[in-house]
PDB file of C-alpha atoms and ligand atoms in Angstrom:
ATOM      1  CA  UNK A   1      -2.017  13.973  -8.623  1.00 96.00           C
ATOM      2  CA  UNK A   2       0.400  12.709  -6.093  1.00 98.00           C
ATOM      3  CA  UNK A   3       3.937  14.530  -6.316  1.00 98.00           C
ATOM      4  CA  UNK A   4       6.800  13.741  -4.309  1.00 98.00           C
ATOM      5  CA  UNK A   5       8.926  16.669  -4.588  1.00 98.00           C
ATOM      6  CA  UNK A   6      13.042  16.069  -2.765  1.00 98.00           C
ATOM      7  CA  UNK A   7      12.384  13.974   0.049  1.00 98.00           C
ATOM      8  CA  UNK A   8      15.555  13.348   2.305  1.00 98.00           C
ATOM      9  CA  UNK A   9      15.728  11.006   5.028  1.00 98.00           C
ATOM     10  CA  UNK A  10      18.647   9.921   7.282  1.00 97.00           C
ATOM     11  CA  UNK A  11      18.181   6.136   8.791  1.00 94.00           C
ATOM     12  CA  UNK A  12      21.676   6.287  11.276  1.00 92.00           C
ATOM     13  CA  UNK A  13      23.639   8.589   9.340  1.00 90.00           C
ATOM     14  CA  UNK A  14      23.115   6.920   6.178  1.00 92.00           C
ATOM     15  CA  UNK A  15      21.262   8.443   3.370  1.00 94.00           C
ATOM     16  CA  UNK A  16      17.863   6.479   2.476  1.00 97.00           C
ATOM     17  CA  UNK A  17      16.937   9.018   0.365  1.00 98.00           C
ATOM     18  CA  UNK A  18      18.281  11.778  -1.062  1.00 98.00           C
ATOM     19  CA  UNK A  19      16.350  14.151  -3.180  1.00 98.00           C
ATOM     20  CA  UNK A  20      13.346  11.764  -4.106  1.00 98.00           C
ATOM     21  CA  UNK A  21      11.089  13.396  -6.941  1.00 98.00           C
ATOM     22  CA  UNK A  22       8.207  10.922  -7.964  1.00 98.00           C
ATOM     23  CA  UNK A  23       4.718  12.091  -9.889  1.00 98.00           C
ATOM     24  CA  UNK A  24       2.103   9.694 -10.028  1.00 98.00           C
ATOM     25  CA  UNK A  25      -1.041  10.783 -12.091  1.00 97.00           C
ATOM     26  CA  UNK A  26      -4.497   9.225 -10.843  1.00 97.00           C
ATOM     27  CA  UNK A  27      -5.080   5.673 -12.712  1.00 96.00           C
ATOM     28  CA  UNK A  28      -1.690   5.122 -12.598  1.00 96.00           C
ATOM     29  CA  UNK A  29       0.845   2.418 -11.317  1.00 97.00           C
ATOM     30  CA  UNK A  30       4.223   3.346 -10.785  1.00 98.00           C
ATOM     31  CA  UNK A  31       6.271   0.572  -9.490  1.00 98.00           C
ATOM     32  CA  UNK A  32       9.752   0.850  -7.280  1.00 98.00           C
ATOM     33  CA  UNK A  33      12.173  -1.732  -7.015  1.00 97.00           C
ATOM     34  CA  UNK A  34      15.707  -1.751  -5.672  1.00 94.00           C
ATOM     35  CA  UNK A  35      17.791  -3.770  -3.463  1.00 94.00           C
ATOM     36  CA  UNK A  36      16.579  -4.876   0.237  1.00 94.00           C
ATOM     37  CA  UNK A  37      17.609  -1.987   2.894  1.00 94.00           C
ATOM     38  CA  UNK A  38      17.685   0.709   0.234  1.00 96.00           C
ATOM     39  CA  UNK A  39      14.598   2.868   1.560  1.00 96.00           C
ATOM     40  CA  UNK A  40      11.353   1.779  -0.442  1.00 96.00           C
ATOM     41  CA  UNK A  41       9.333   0.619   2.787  1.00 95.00           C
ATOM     42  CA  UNK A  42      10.784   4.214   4.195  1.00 97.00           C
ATOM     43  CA  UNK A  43       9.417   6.212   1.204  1.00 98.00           C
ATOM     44  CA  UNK A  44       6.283   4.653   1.316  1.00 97.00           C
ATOM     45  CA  UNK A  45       5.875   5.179   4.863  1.00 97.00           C
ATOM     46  CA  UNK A  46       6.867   8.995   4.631  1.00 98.00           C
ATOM     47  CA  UNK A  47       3.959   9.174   1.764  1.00 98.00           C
ATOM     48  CA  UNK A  48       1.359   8.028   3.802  1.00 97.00           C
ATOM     49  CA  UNK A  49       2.080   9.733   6.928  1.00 97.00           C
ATOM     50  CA  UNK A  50       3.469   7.395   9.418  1.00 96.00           C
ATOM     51  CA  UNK A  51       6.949   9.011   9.114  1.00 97.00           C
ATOM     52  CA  UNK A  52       7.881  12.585   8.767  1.00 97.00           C
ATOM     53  CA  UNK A  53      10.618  13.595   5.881  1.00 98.00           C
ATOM     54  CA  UNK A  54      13.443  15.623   7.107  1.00 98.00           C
ATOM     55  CA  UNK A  55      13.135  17.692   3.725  1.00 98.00           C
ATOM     56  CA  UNK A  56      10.861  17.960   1.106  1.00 98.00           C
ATOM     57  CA  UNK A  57       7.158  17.329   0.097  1.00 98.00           C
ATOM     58  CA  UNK A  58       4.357  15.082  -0.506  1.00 98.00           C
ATOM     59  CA  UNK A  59       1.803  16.685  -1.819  1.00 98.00           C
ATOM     60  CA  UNK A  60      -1.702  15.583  -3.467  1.00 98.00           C
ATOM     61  CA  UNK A  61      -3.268  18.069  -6.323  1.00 97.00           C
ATOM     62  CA  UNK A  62      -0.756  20.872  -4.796  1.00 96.00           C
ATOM     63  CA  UNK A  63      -1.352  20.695  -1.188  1.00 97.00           C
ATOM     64  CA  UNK A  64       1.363  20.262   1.054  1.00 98.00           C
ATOM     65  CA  UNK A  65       0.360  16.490   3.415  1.00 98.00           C
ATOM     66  CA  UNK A  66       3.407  17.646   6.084  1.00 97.00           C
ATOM     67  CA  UNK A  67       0.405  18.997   8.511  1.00 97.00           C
ATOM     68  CA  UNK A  68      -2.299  16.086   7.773  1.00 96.00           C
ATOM     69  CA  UNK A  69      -2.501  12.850  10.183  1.00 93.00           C
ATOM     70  CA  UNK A  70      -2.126   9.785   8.069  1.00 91.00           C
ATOM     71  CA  UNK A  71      -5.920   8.625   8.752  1.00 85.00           C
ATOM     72  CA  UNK A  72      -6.970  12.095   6.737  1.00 89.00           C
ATOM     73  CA  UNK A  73      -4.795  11.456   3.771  1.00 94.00           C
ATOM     74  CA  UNK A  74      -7.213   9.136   1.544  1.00 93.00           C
ATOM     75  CA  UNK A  75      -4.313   7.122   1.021  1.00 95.00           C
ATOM     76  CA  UNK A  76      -3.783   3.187   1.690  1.00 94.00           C
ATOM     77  CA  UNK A  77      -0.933   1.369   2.655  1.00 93.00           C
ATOM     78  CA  UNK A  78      -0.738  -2.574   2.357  1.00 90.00           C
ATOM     79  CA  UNK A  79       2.837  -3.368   4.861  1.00 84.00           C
ATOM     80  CA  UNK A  80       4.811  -5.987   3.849  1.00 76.00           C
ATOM     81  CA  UNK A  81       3.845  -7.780   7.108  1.00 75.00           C
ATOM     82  CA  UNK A  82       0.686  -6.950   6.183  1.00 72.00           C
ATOM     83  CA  UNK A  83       0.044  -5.794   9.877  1.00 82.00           C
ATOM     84  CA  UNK A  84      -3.638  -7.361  10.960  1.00 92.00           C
ATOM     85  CA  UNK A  85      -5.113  -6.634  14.090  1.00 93.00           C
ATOM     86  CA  UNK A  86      -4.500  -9.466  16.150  1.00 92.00           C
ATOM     87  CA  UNK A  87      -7.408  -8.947  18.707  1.00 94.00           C
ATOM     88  CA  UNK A  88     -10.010  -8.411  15.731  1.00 95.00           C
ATOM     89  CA  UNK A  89     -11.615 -11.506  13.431  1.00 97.00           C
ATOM     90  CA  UNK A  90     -10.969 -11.067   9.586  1.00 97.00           C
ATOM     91  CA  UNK A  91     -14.144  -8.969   9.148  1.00 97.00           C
ATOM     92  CA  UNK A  92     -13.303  -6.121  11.528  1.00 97.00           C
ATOM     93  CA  UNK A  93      -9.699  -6.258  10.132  1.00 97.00           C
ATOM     94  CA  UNK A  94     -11.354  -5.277   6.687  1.00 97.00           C
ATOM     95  CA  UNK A  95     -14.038  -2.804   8.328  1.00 97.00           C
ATOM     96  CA  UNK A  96     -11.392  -0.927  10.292  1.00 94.00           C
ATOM     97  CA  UNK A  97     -10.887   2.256   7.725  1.00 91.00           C
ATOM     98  CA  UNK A  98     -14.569   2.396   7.139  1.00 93.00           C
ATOM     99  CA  UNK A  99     -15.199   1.918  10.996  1.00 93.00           C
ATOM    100  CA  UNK A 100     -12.613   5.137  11.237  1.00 88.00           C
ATOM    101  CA  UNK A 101     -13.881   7.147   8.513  1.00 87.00           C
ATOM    102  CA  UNK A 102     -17.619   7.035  10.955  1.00 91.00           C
ATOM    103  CA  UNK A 103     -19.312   4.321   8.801  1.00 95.00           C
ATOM    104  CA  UNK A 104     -22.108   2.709  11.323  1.00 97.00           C
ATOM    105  CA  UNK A 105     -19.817  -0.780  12.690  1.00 96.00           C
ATOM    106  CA  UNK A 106     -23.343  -2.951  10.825  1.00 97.00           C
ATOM    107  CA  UNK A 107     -22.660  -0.836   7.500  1.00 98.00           C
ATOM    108  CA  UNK A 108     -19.156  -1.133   7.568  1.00 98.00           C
ATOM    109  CA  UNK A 109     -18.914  -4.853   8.125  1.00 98.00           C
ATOM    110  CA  UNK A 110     -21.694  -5.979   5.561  1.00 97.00           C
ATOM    111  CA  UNK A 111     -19.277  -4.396   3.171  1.00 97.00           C
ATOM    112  CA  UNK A 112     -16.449  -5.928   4.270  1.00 98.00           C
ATOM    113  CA  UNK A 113     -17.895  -9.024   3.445  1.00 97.00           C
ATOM    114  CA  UNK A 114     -19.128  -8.012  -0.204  1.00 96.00           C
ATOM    115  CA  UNK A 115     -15.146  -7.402  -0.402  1.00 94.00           C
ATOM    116  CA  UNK A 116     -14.222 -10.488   1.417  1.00 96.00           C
ATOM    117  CA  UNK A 117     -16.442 -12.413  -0.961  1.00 94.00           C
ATOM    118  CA  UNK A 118     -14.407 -10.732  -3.761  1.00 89.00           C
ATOM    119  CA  UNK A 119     -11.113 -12.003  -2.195  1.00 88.00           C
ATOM    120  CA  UNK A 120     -12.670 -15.430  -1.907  1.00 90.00           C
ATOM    121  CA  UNK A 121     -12.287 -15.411   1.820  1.00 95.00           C
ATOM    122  CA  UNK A 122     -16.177 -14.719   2.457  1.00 95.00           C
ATOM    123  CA  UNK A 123     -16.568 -18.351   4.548  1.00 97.00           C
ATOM    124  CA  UNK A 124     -13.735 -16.549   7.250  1.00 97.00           C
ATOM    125  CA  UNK A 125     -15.243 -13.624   8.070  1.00 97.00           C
ATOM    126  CA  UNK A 126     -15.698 -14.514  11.782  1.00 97.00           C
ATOM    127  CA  UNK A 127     -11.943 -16.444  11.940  1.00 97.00           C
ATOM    128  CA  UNK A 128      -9.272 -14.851  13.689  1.00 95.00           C
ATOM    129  CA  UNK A 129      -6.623 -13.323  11.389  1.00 94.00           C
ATOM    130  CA  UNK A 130      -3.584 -15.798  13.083  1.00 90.00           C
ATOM    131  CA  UNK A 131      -6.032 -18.843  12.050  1.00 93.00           C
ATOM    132  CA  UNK A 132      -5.655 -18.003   8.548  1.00 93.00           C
ATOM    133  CA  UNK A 133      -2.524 -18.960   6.236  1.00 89.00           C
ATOM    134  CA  UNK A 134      -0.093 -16.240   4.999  1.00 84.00           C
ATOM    135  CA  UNK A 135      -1.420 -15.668   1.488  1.00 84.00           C
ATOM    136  CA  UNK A 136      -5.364 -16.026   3.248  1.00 89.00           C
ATOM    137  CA  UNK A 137      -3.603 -13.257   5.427  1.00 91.00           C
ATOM    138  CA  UNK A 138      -2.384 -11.356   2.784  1.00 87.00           C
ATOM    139  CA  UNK A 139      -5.619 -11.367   1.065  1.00 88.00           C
ATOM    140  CA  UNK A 140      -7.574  -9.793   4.257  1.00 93.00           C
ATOM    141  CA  UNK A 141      -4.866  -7.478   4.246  1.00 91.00           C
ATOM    142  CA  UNK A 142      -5.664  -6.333   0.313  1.00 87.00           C
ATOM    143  CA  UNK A 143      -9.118  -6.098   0.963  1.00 92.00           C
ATOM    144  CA  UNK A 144      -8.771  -3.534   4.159  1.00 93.00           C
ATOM    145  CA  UNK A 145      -6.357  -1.590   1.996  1.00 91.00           C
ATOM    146  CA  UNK A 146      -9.151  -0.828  -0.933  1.00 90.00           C
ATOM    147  CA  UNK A 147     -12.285  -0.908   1.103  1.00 93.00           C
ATOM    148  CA  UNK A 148     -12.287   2.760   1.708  1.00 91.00           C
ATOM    149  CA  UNK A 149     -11.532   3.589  -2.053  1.00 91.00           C
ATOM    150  CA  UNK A 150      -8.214   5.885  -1.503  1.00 95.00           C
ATOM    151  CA  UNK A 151      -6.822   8.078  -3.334  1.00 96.00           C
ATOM    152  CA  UNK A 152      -3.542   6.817  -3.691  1.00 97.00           C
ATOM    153  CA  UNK A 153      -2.606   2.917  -2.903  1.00 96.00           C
ATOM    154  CA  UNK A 154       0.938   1.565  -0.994  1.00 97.00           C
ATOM    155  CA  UNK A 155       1.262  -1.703  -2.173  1.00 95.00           C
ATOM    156  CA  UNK A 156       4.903  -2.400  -0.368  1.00 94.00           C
ATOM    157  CA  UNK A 157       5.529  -6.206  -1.558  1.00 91.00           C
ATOM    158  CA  UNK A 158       1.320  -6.624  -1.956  1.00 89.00           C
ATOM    159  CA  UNK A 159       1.424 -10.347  -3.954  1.00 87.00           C
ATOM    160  CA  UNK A 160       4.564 -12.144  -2.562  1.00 83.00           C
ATOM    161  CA  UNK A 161       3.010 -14.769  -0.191  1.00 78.00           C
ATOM    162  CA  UNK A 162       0.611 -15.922  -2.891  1.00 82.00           C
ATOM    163  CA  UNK A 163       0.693 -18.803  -5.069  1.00 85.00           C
ATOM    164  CA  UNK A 164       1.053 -18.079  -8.942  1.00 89.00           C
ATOM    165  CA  UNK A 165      -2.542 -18.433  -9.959  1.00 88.00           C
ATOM    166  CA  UNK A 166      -4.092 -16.252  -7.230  1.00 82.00           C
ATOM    167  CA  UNK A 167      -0.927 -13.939  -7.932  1.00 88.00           C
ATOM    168  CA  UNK A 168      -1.963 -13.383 -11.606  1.00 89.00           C
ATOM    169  CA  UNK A 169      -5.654 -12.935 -10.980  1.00 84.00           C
ATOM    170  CA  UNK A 170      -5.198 -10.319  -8.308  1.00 82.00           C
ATOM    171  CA  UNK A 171      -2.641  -8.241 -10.170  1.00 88.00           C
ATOM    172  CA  UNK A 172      -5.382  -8.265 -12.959  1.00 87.00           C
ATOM    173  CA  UNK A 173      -7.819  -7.233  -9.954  1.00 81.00           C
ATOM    174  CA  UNK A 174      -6.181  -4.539  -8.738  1.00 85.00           C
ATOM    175  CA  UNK A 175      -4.583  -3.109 -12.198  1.00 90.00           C
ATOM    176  CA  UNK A 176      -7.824  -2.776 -13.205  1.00 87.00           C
ATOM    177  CA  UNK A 177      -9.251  -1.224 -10.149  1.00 85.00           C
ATOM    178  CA  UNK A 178      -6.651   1.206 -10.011  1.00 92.00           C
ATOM    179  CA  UNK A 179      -7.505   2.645 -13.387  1.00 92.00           C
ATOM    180  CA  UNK A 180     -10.897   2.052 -12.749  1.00 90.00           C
ATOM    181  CA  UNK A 181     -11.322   4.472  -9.260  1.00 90.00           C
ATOM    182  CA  UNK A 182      -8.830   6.734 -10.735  1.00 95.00           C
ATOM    183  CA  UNK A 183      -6.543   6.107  -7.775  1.00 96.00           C
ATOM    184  CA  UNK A 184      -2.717   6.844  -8.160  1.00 97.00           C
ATOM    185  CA  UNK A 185      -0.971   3.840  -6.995  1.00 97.00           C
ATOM    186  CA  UNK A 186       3.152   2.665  -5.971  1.00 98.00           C
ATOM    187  CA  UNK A 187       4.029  -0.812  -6.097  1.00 97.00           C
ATOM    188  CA  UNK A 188       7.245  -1.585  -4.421  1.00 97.00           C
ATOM    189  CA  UNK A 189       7.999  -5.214  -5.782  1.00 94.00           C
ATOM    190  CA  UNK A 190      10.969  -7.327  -5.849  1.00 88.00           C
ATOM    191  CA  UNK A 191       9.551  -8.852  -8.880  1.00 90.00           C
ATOM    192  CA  UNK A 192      10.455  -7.504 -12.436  1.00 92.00           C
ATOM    193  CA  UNK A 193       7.595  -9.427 -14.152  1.00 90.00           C
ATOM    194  CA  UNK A 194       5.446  -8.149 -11.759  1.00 91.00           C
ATOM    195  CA  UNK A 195       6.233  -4.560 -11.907  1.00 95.00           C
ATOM    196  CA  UNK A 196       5.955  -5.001 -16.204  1.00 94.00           C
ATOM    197  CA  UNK A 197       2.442  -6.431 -15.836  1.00 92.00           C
ATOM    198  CA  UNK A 198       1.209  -3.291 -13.539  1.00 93.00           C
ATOM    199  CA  UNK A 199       2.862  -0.288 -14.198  1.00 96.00           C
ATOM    200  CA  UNK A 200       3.613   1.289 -16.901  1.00 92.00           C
ATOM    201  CA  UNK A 201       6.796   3.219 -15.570  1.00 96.00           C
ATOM    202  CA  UNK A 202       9.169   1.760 -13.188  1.00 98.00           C
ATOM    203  CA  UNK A 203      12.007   3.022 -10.746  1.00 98.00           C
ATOM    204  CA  UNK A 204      14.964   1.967  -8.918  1.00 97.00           C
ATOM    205  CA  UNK A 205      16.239   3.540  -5.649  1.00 97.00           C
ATOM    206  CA  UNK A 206      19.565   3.285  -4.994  1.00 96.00           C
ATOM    207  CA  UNK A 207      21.882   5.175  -3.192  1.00 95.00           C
ATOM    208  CA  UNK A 208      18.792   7.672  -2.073  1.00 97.00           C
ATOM    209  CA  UNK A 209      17.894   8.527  -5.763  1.00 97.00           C
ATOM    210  CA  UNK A 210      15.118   7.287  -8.010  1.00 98.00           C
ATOM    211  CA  UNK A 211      16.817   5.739 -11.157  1.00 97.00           C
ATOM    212  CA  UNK A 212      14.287   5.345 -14.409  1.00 97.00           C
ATOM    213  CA  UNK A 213      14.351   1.344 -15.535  1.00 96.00           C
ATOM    214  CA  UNK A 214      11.360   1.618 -18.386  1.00 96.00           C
TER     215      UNK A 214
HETATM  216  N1  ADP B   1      12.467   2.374  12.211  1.00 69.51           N
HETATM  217  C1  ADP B   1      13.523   1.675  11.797  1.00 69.51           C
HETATM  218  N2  ADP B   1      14.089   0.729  12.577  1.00 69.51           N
HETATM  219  C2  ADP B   1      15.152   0.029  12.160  1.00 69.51           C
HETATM  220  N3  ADP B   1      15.767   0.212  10.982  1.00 69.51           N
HETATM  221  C3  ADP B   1      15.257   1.125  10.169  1.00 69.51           C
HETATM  222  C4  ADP B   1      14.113   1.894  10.519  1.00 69.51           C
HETATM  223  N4  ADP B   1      13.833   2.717   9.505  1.00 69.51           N
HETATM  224  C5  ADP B   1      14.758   2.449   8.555  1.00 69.51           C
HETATM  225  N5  ADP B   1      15.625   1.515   8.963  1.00 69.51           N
HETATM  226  C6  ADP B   1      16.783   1.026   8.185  1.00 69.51           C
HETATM  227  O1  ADP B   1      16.781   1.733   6.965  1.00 69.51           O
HETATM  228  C7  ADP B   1      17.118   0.893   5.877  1.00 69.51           C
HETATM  229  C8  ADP B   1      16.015   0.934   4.836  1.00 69.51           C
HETATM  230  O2  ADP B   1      14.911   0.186   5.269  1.00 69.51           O
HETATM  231  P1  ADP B   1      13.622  -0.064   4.381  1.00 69.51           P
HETATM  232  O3  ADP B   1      13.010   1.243   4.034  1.00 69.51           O
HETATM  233  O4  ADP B   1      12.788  -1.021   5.148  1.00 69.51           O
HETATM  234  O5  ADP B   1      14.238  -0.724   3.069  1.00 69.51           O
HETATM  235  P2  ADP B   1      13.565  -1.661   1.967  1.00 69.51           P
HETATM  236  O6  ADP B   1      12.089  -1.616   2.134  1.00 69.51           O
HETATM  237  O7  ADP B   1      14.031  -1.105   0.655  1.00 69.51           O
HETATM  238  O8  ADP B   1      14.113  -3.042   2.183  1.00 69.51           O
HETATM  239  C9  ADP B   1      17.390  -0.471   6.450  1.00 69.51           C
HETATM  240  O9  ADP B   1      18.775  -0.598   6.570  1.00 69.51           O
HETATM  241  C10 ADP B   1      16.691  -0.428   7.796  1.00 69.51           C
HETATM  242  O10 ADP B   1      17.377  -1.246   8.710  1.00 69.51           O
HETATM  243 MG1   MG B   2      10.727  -3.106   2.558  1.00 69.51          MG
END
């Protein structure tokens, strides 16, 4: 179980957030919403490791994270800007976590393409990521977040350069995934209808504090 137990951070004197408590139980979506600049790509970054909280925990199944590097968490974050590697075609981009877990580089890229082929991108393996459009991009960038089956899953704004149709299907996708591998999963989302369809509870931050919506 992921719990998030009073996380303060400071961003230039102002409070991003201020006593965060958030428990997500494995299979389960949780999504955050709140108003742009009010911490959520922050929080997410503090739980997987790539920024340190100035007080309080994240912990998974009651072990404090404050001491493990983000690569040894099990966890997955998607970034907004989805953050590709430039310098590496669409199928290394995928086979990067496996590559860094010590998956052979030939096993690790035959299944990136099984899960390129699930994303419907299986003809661009070989492209370069800045030859593809933003939701193709956005699509590599889903794929390399689930190929190593984490734990726990940072979706931070996972769906918004997609067309409606591919939007739908992959919300189904990954809903179903999540409960499927058990994993415990945040979706930040400026999108109400979006956050109804995949979680179940939903939160606002504002003001550094998570505020129950449903
Ligand atoms: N490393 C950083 N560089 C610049 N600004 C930052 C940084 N970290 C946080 N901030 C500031 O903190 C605030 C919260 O940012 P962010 O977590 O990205 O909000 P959200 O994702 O809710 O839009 C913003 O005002 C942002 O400018
Ligand atoms: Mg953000």
């Amino acid at each position: 179980m992921l719990d998030l137990r009073d996380l303060h951070k400071h961003w230039d004197h102002r409070p991003l957030l201020a006593g965060v408590n958030l428990r997500v139980a494995p299979g389960e979506t949780v999504a955050l919403l709140g108003a742009s600049g009010s911490g959520k790509s922050t929080l997410l970054k503090i739980v997987a490791g790539l920024e340190a909280p100035e007080r309080g925990c994240v912990c998974f199944d009651g072990q404090d994270l404050a001491a493990v590097p983000p690569h040894r968490r099990g966890f997955a974050l998607m970034f907004q800007d989805f953050a590709l590697f430039p310098h590496l075609n669409v199928q290394d981009n995928v086979a990067f976590g496996l590559v860094e877990q010590g998956v052979p580089r030939a096993q690790a890229r035959e299944r990136a393409r099984e899960m390129l082929a699930r994303f419907g991108l299986a003809e661009h393996a070989r492209s370069r990521v800045w030859l593809l459009s933003g939701g193709e991009q956005q699509r590599v960038a889903l794929a390399r977040a689930l190929i190593t089956n984490p734990r726990v899953l940072l979706l931070d704004e996972p769906f918004s350069a997609l067309d409606t149709t591919l939007r739908e299907r992959l919300r189904a996708e990954f809903a179903q995934r999540i409960r499927d591998a058990g994993m415990s999963a945040i979706l930040v989302t400026h999108d109400e209808a979006e956050a109804r369809a995949m979680a179940a509870h939903a939160w606002a931050l504002r003001e550094g504090q998570l505020q129950p919506l449903w």
